[in-house]
Short mmCIF file of C-alpha atoms in Angstrom, two decimals:
data_model
loop_
_atom_site.label_atom_id
_atom_site.label_comp_id
_atom_site.label_asym_id
_atom_site.label_seq_id
_atom_site.Cartn_x
_atom_site.Cartn_y
_atom_site.Cartn_z
CA MET A 199 11.67 -20.32 -42.81
CA THR A 200 7.93 -19.90 -42.42
CA LEU A 201 6.06 -18.80 -39.33
CA LEU A 202 5.04 -22.40 -38.78
CA ASP A 203 8.68 -23.43 -38.80
CA ALA A 204 9.52 -20.61 -36.41
CA ASP A 205 6.75 -21.81 -34.14
CA LYS A 206 7.96 -25.38 -34.16
CA SER A 207 11.66 -24.60 -33.79
CA PRO A 208 11.68 -24.00 -30.01
CA ARG A 209 9.77 -27.21 -29.48
CA THR A 210 11.86 -29.30 -31.82
CA ARG A 211 15.24 -28.00 -30.68
CA TYR A 212 14.38 -27.97 -27.00
CA ARG A 213 13.68 -31.48 -25.75
CA LEU A 214 12.14 -31.42 -22.32
CA PRO A 215 13.47 -34.32 -20.25
CA SER A 216 10.85 -36.40 -18.54
CA MET A 217 11.74 -34.99 -15.13
CA THR A 218 10.99 -31.41 -16.18
CA VAL A 219 7.52 -32.59 -17.20
CA LEU A 220 6.84 -35.05 -14.40
CA GLY A 221 9.05 -33.37 -11.80
CA PRO A 222 6.64 -30.56 -10.82
CA ILE A 223 3.72 -33.01 -10.60
CA LEU A 224 5.78 -35.44 -8.51
CA ALA A 225 7.00 -32.61 -6.27
CA LEU A 226 3.43 -31.44 -5.72
CA VAL A 227 2.29 -34.94 -4.73
CA ILE A 228 5.26 -35.35 -2.34
CA LEU A 229 4.56 -31.98 -0.72
CA VAL A 230 0.92 -32.88 -0.14
CA LEU A 231 1.94 -36.19 1.46
CA LEU A 232 4.60 -34.52 3.63
CA GLY A 233 2.22 -31.81 4.74
CA THR A 234 -0.44 -34.36 5.64
CA LEU A 235 2.01 -36.44 7.67
CA MET A 236 3.55 -33.46 9.48
CA ASN A 237 0.36 -31.65 10.41
CA PRO A 238 -3.17 -33.11 10.61
CA ASN A 239 -4.65 -29.71 9.79
CA PHE A 240 -2.78 -29.44 6.50
CA LEU A 241 -5.67 -30.75 4.39
CA SER A 242 -8.33 -28.86 6.30
CA PRO A 243 -10.56 -26.67 4.08
CA ALA A 244 -9.51 -23.57 6.03
CA ASN A 245 -5.79 -24.19 5.48
CA LEU A 246 -6.14 -25.11 1.79
CA THR A 247 -8.33 -22.06 1.17
CA ASN A 248 -5.74 -19.88 2.87
CA VAL A 249 -2.89 -21.36 0.78
CA LEU A 250 -4.78 -21.01 -2.50
CA SER A 251 -6.01 -17.50 -1.75
CA ARG A 252 -2.53 -16.26 -0.83
CA SER A 253 -0.98 -18.06 -3.82
CA ALA A 254 -3.48 -16.40 -6.16
CA PHE A 255 -1.61 -13.05 -6.01
CA ILE A 256 1.63 -14.57 -7.22
CA GLY A 257 -0.22 -16.89 -9.58
CA ILE A 258 -1.96 -14.09 -11.43
CA ILE A 259 1.34 -12.25 -11.86
CA ALA A 260 3.17 -15.46 -12.80
CA VAL A 261 0.79 -16.10 -15.70
CA GLY A 262 1.77 -12.72 -17.17
CA MET A 263 5.43 -13.42 -16.41
CA THR A 264 5.14 -16.66 -18.39
CA PHE A 265 4.36 -14.72 -21.56
CA VAL A 266 7.13 -12.17 -20.92
CA ILE A 267 9.77 -14.87 -20.38
CA THR A 268 8.51 -16.98 -23.28
CA ALA A 269 8.99 -13.97 -25.56
CA GLY A 270 12.57 -13.59 -24.35
CA GLY A 271 11.96 -10.87 -21.76
CA LEU A 272 12.12 -10.49 -17.98
CA ASP A 273 10.51 -8.21 -15.42
CA LEU A 274 12.09 -7.63 -12.01
CA SER A 275 9.77 -4.76 -11.11
CA VAL A 276 6.47 -6.58 -10.48
CA GLY A 277 6.75 -6.60 -6.68
CA ALA A 278 7.60 -2.91 -6.46
CA MET A 279 4.98 -2.17 -9.12
CA ALA A 280 2.34 -3.93 -7.00
CA ALA A 281 3.34 -1.87 -3.96
CA PHE A 282 3.06 1.38 -5.93
CA ILE A 283 -0.29 0.39 -7.44
CA ALA A 284 -1.61 -0.60 -4.02
CA GLY A 285 -0.56 2.75 -2.55
CA LEU A 286 -2.07 4.64 -5.48
CA MET A 287 -5.31 2.67 -5.24
CA ILE A 288 -5.61 3.49 -1.53
CA LEU A 289 -4.87 7.18 -2.08
CA VAL A 290 -7.47 7.44 -4.87
CA MET A 291 -10.15 5.75 -2.77
CA ASN A 292 -9.41 7.84 0.31
CA ALA A 293 -9.43 11.04 -1.77
CA ALA A 294 -12.78 10.18 -3.37
CA LEU A 295 -14.42 9.23 -0.09
CA PRO A 296 -15.55 12.75 1.00
CA SER A 297 -17.29 13.46 -2.31
CA LEU A 298 -18.67 10.04 -3.19
CA GLY A 299 -19.12 8.65 0.30
CA PRO A 300 -18.39 5.06 1.35
CA GLY A 301 -19.78 2.53 -1.07
CA VAL A 302 -19.36 0.62 -4.30
CA PRO A 303 -18.60 3.66 -6.53
CA VAL A 304 -15.45 4.45 -4.55
CA VAL A 305 -14.35 0.82 -4.72
CA LEU A 306 -14.92 0.75 -8.48
CA LEU A 307 -12.90 3.95 -8.82
CA GLY A 308 -10.02 2.34 -6.93
CA ILE A 309 -10.24 -0.79 -9.10
CA GLY A 310 -10.16 1.32 -12.25
CA ALA A 311 -7.14 3.27 -10.98
CA ALA A 312 -5.28 0.04 -10.20
CA LEU A 313 -5.96 -1.47 -13.63
CA LEU A 314 -4.98 1.73 -15.43
CA ALA A 315 -1.80 2.15 -13.37
CA GLY A 316 -0.78 -1.46 -14.00
CA LEU A 317 -1.38 -1.16 -17.74
CA VAL A 318 0.57 2.11 -17.98
CA ALA A 319 3.45 0.72 -15.90
CA GLY A 320 3.64 -2.38 -18.08
CA LEU A 321 3.54 -0.30 -21.26
CA LEU A 322 6.35 1.93 -19.98
CA ASN A 323 8.53 -1.10 -19.30
CA GLY A 324 7.70 -2.53 -22.69
CA LEU A 325 8.35 0.70 -24.58
CA MET A 326 11.76 1.14 -22.99
CA VAL A 327 12.67 -2.42 -23.94
CA THR A 328 11.28 -2.34 -27.48
CA ALA A 329 11.44 1.30 -28.63
CA LEU A 330 14.63 2.33 -26.84
CA GLY A 331 16.34 -1.05 -27.13
CA ILE A 332 17.40 -1.20 -23.47
CA GLU A 333 17.97 -4.62 -21.93
CA ALA A 334 14.92 -5.83 -20.02
CA PHE A 335 17.05 -6.60 -16.97
CA ILE A 336 18.29 -3.00 -16.78
CA VAL A 337 14.89 -1.44 -17.48
CA THR A 338 12.97 -3.43 -14.88
CA LEU A 339 15.78 -3.19 -12.33
CA GLY A 340 15.54 0.58 -12.68
CA THR A 341 11.75 0.73 -12.53
CA MET A 342 11.82 -1.58 -9.51
CA GLY A 343 13.79 1.07 -7.64
CA ILE A 344 11.53 3.84 -8.96
CA TYR A 345 8.27 2.19 -7.92
CA ARG A 346 9.62 1.20 -4.51
CA SER A 347 10.85 4.75 -3.89
CA LEU A 348 7.56 6.24 -5.07
CA VAL A 349 5.44 4.22 -2.67
CA THR A 350 7.86 5.08 0.16
CA TRP A 351 7.52 8.76 -0.75
CA LEU A 352 3.73 8.57 -0.97
CA ALA A 353 3.61 6.93 2.45
CA ASP A 354 6.18 9.40 3.82
CA GLY A 355 8.28 6.47 4.93
CA GLY A 356 5.38 4.82 6.74
CA THR A 357 2.21 3.03 5.71
CA LEU A 358 -0.72 4.06 3.54
CA SER A 359 -3.93 2.81 5.15
CA LEU A 360 -7.38 2.56 3.65
CA ASP A 361 -10.09 4.52 5.44
CA PHE A 362 -11.96 2.27 7.86
CA GLY A 363 -15.25 3.38 6.34
CA LEU A 364 -14.24 1.72 3.07
CA ARG A 365 -12.95 -1.56 4.43
CA THR A 366 -16.43 -3.01 4.79
CA TYR A 367 -17.05 -2.52 1.07
CA ILE A 368 -13.71 -3.74 -0.23
CA ARG A 369 -13.24 -6.64 2.21
CA PRO A 370 -15.45 -9.10 0.23
CA ILE A 371 -13.06 -8.95 -2.75
CA TYR A 372 -10.59 -11.08 -0.79
CA PHE A 373 -12.63 -12.87 1.86
CA ASP A 374 -15.89 -13.68 0.04
CA GLY A 375 -16.56 -15.88 -2.97
CA ILE A 376 -18.91 -18.50 -4.38
CA LEU A 377 -19.63 -21.81 -2.62
CA GLY A 378 -16.57 -21.46 -0.41
CA VAL A 379 -14.25 -20.58 -3.28
CA THR A 380 -12.80 -17.12 -2.68
CA TRP A 381 -12.69 -14.43 -5.35
CA PRO A 382 -8.87 -14.49 -5.60
CA MET A 383 -9.04 -18.22 -6.39
CA ILE A 384 -11.79 -17.65 -8.97
CA VAL A 385 -9.95 -14.78 -10.65
CA PHE A 386 -6.73 -16.82 -10.69
CA ALA A 387 -8.54 -19.73 -12.33
CA LEU A 388 -10.05 -17.46 -14.99
CA VAL A 389 -6.66 -15.88 -15.70
CA VAL A 390 -5.06 -19.34 -16.01
CA ILE A 391 -7.74 -20.55 -18.42
CA ALA A 392 -7.40 -17.44 -20.59
CA GLY A 393 -3.60 -17.65 -20.44
CA GLU A 394 -3.51 -21.32 -21.37
CA ILE A 395 -5.79 -20.73 -24.35
CA LEU A 396 -3.62 -17.83 -25.52
CA MET A 397 -0.37 -19.72 -25.04
CA SER A 398 -1.25 -23.15 -26.42
CA ARG A 399 -4.05 -22.43 -28.89
CA GLY A 400 -3.79 -18.77 -29.82
CA VAL A 401 -1.66 -17.03 -32.43
CA PHE A 402 -0.26 -14.72 -29.76
CA GLY A 403 1.26 -17.63 -27.85
CA ARG A 404 2.92 -18.95 -31.01
CA HIS A 405 4.30 -15.51 -31.76
CA CYS A 406 5.67 -15.25 -28.21
CA ALA A 407 7.45 -18.61 -28.58
CA ALA A 408 8.81 -17.66 -32.01
CA THR A 409 10.04 -14.28 -30.73
CA GLY A 410 11.76 -15.80 -27.72
CA SER A 411 13.31 -18.61 -29.76
CA ASN A 412 14.86 -16.43 -32.49
CA GLU A 413 13.63 -12.89 -32.99
CA HIS A 414 15.38 -12.54 -36.35
CA VAL A 415 13.69 -15.62 -37.77
CA ALA A 416 10.40 -14.47 -36.24
CA HIS A 417 10.81 -11.06 -37.89
CA TYR A 418 11.33 -12.61 -41.32
CA SER A 419 8.28 -14.79 -40.67
CA ASN A 420 6.12 -11.64 -40.43
CA VAL A 421 5.93 -11.67 -36.63
CA LYS A 422 5.80 -8.14 -35.22
CA VAL A 423 8.51 -8.82 -32.66
CA ALA A 424 8.47 -5.41 -30.96
CA ARG A 425 4.67 -5.40 -30.77
CA VAL A 426 4.58 -8.91 -29.31
CA ARG A 427 7.10 -8.02 -26.60
CA LEU A 428 5.29 -4.76 -25.83
CA MET A 429 2.00 -6.65 -25.47
CA THR A 430 3.55 -9.15 -23.06
CA TYR A 431 4.75 -6.37 -20.77
CA ALA A 432 1.39 -4.59 -21.01
CA MET A 433 -0.38 -7.86 -20.15
CA LEU A 434 1.92 -8.43 -17.19
CA GLY A 435 1.36 -4.88 -15.89
CA LEU A 436 -2.40 -5.30 -16.19
CA LEU A 437 -2.26 -8.59 -14.30
CA VAL A 438 -0.14 -6.96 -11.57
CA GLY A 439 -3.01 -4.48 -11.25
CA VAL A 440 -5.51 -7.35 -10.99
CA ALA A 441 -3.40 -9.09 -8.34
CA THR A 442 -3.11 -5.84 -6.38
CA ILE A 443 -6.89 -5.41 -6.41
CA MET A 444 -7.16 -8.87 -4.83
CA TYR A 445 -4.41 -8.07 -2.31
CA VAL A 446 -5.41 -4.64 -0.94
CA PRO A 447 -8.58 -5.87 0.85
CA ARG A 448 -6.53 -8.43 2.77
CA LEU A 449 -4.60 -5.89 4.86
CA GLY A 450 -6.08 -2.58 3.75
CA SER A 451 -2.65 -0.97 3.62
CA ALA A 452 0.48 -0.53 1.52
CA SER A 453 4.07 0.31 2.36
CA ALA A 454 7.60 -0.03 1.04
CA SER A 455 7.59 -3.67 2.19
CA THR A 456 4.51 -4.59 0.15
CA GLY A 457 5.27 -7.05 -2.64
CA VAL A 458 8.85 -7.71 -1.52
CA LEU A 459 10.20 -10.82 -3.32
CA TRP A 460 7.05 -11.16 -5.44
CA GLU A 461 9.22 -10.96 -8.54
CA LEU A 462 11.37 -13.80 -7.24
CA GLU A 463 8.31 -15.94 -6.49
CA ALA A 464 6.73 -15.24 -9.88
CA ILE A 465 9.92 -16.04 -11.79
CA ALA A 466 10.50 -19.15 -9.65
CA ALA A 467 6.97 -20.41 -10.36
CA VAL A 468 7.45 -19.88 -14.10
CA ILE A 469 10.82 -21.66 -14.22
CA ILE A 470 9.67 -24.53 -12.00
CA GLY A 471 6.74 -25.00 -14.35
CA GLY A 472 9.06 -25.65 -17.30
CA THR A 473 9.09 -22.33 -19.14
CA VAL A 474 12.55 -21.79 -20.60
CA LEU A 475 14.32 -18.86 -18.92
CA LYS A 476 15.95 -17.73 -22.19
CA GLY A 477 12.62 -17.77 -24.00
CA GLY A 478 11.13 -19.81 -26.84
CA PHE A 479 9.00 -22.19 -24.81
CA GLY A 480 6.34 -21.56 -22.19
CA ARG A 481 3.46 -23.37 -20.56
CA VAL A 482 0.88 -21.75 -18.34
CA TRP A 483 -0.32 -24.97 -16.74
CA GLY A 484 3.24 -25.62 -15.59
CA THR A 485 3.35 -22.17 -14.02
CA VAL A 486 0.26 -23.10 -12.00
CA LEU A 487 2.10 -26.14 -10.65
CA GLY A 488 5.05 -23.92 -9.78
CA VAL A 489 2.80 -21.51 -7.90
CA LEU A 490 1.20 -24.35 -5.93
CA ILE A 491 4.59 -25.88 -5.11
CA LEU A 492 5.91 -22.60 -3.73
CA GLY A 493 2.70 -21.98 -1.80
CA LEU A 494 2.75 -25.44 -0.23
CA ILE A 495 6.43 -25.18 0.68
CA GLU A 496 5.79 -21.89 2.50
CA ASN A 497 2.71 -23.32 4.21
CA ILE A 498 4.49 -26.47 5.38
CA LEU A 499 7.39 -24.43 6.75
CA ASN A 500 4.96 -22.20 8.64
CA LEU A 501 2.99 -25.13 10.05
CA THR A 502 5.98 -27.22 11.12
CA ASP A 503 8.58 -24.58 12.08
CA LEU A 504 11.25 -26.68 10.38
CA VAL A 505 12.92 -23.62 8.89
CA SER A 506 12.60 -19.96 9.75
CA PRO A 507 10.09 -18.16 7.47
CA TYR A 508 12.82 -15.57 6.93
CA LEU A 509 14.62 -18.16 4.80
CA ASN A 510 11.76 -18.51 2.29
CA GLY A 511 13.57 -16.26 -0.17
CA ALA A 512 16.71 -18.40 0.09
CA ILE A 513 14.70 -21.56 -0.55
CA GLN A 514 13.07 -20.00 -3.61
CA GLY A 515 16.46 -18.93 -4.90
CA VAL A 516 17.79 -22.47 -4.59
CA ILE A 517 14.71 -23.79 -6.39
CA ILE A 518 15.28 -21.38 -9.31
CA ILE A 519 18.92 -22.47 -9.64
CA LEU A 520 17.99 -26.17 -9.59
CA ALA A 521 15.23 -25.63 -12.17
CA VAL A 522 17.62 -23.81 -14.51
CA ILE A 523 20.18 -26.62 -14.12
CA LEU A 524 17.51 -29.14 -15.17
CA GLN A 525 16.68 -26.99 -18.19
CA ARG A 526 20.35 -26.82 -19.20
CA GLU A 527 20.56 -30.60 -19.02
CA GLY A 528 17.44 -30.75 -21.18
CA ARG A 529 19.09 -28.62 -23.89
CA SER A 530 22.26 -30.70 -23.86
CA ALA A 531 20.37 -33.98 -24.01
#
């Protein structure tokens, strides 16, 4: 079997039913209509900007998760990883403040530390999965506990707060933008565009699909399976760093509760968007729909008080189960 055959196999064997293609779009339209009917402020620019800006964190991570899952992997550590990176970023900036003084250089140093930490964390996950041959579920479950414990230790059980002298300089990263479009939304859009090009038009996306569909066939088709999987985890870690950079200016703090359930939201967005949980097929544009659906559900619940916000995790869990059931029906069809 050639690489071309390996690329086509997940698409030819896996027939997406119409509802898995149209379902997310239909759900998005219904949510917009419900939100408009339930609250007149739902479509206000302020509310939509808030929803999109807050969804950008999960969206950036979910794009990376799309590649990991497409290649047959999984990462449960992204929420804890984000908390650790946020705490590390704050510590680095606070430590550099006395010598560099408040200003752009300190912010750039913090950004560099976050990107480096995310890349290293992703590479460590990937190396344990590929080089040591440990199941991704076990590896990322373990690193999830490690990262969450590390940020708790760094904060001494409390909260790590950014020096108030720095908040003026880092605040624009979240709250400012161009023509009313905030920087998190812009960065999310750029990540989505790059991800969609890689997934649907790039060789890397085809290799991810081939690896997730059948790694043995992919190997005999000259796909560097281990390298592809390692690169997906490195990409995801880097994007967690990017999302954390967007997140820290919002609150200016990090604690053990930072990023809780982010992994669930990212995985839910990916599965809702039509990416196959067992690997072999992924679509970034579908992940975007999944992110928007989850963001709108949370926003509608907050605006209407229909359900306690403490049940958001339960709702997301139900959505994941339903999406997987639809995928199973698609495979049996």
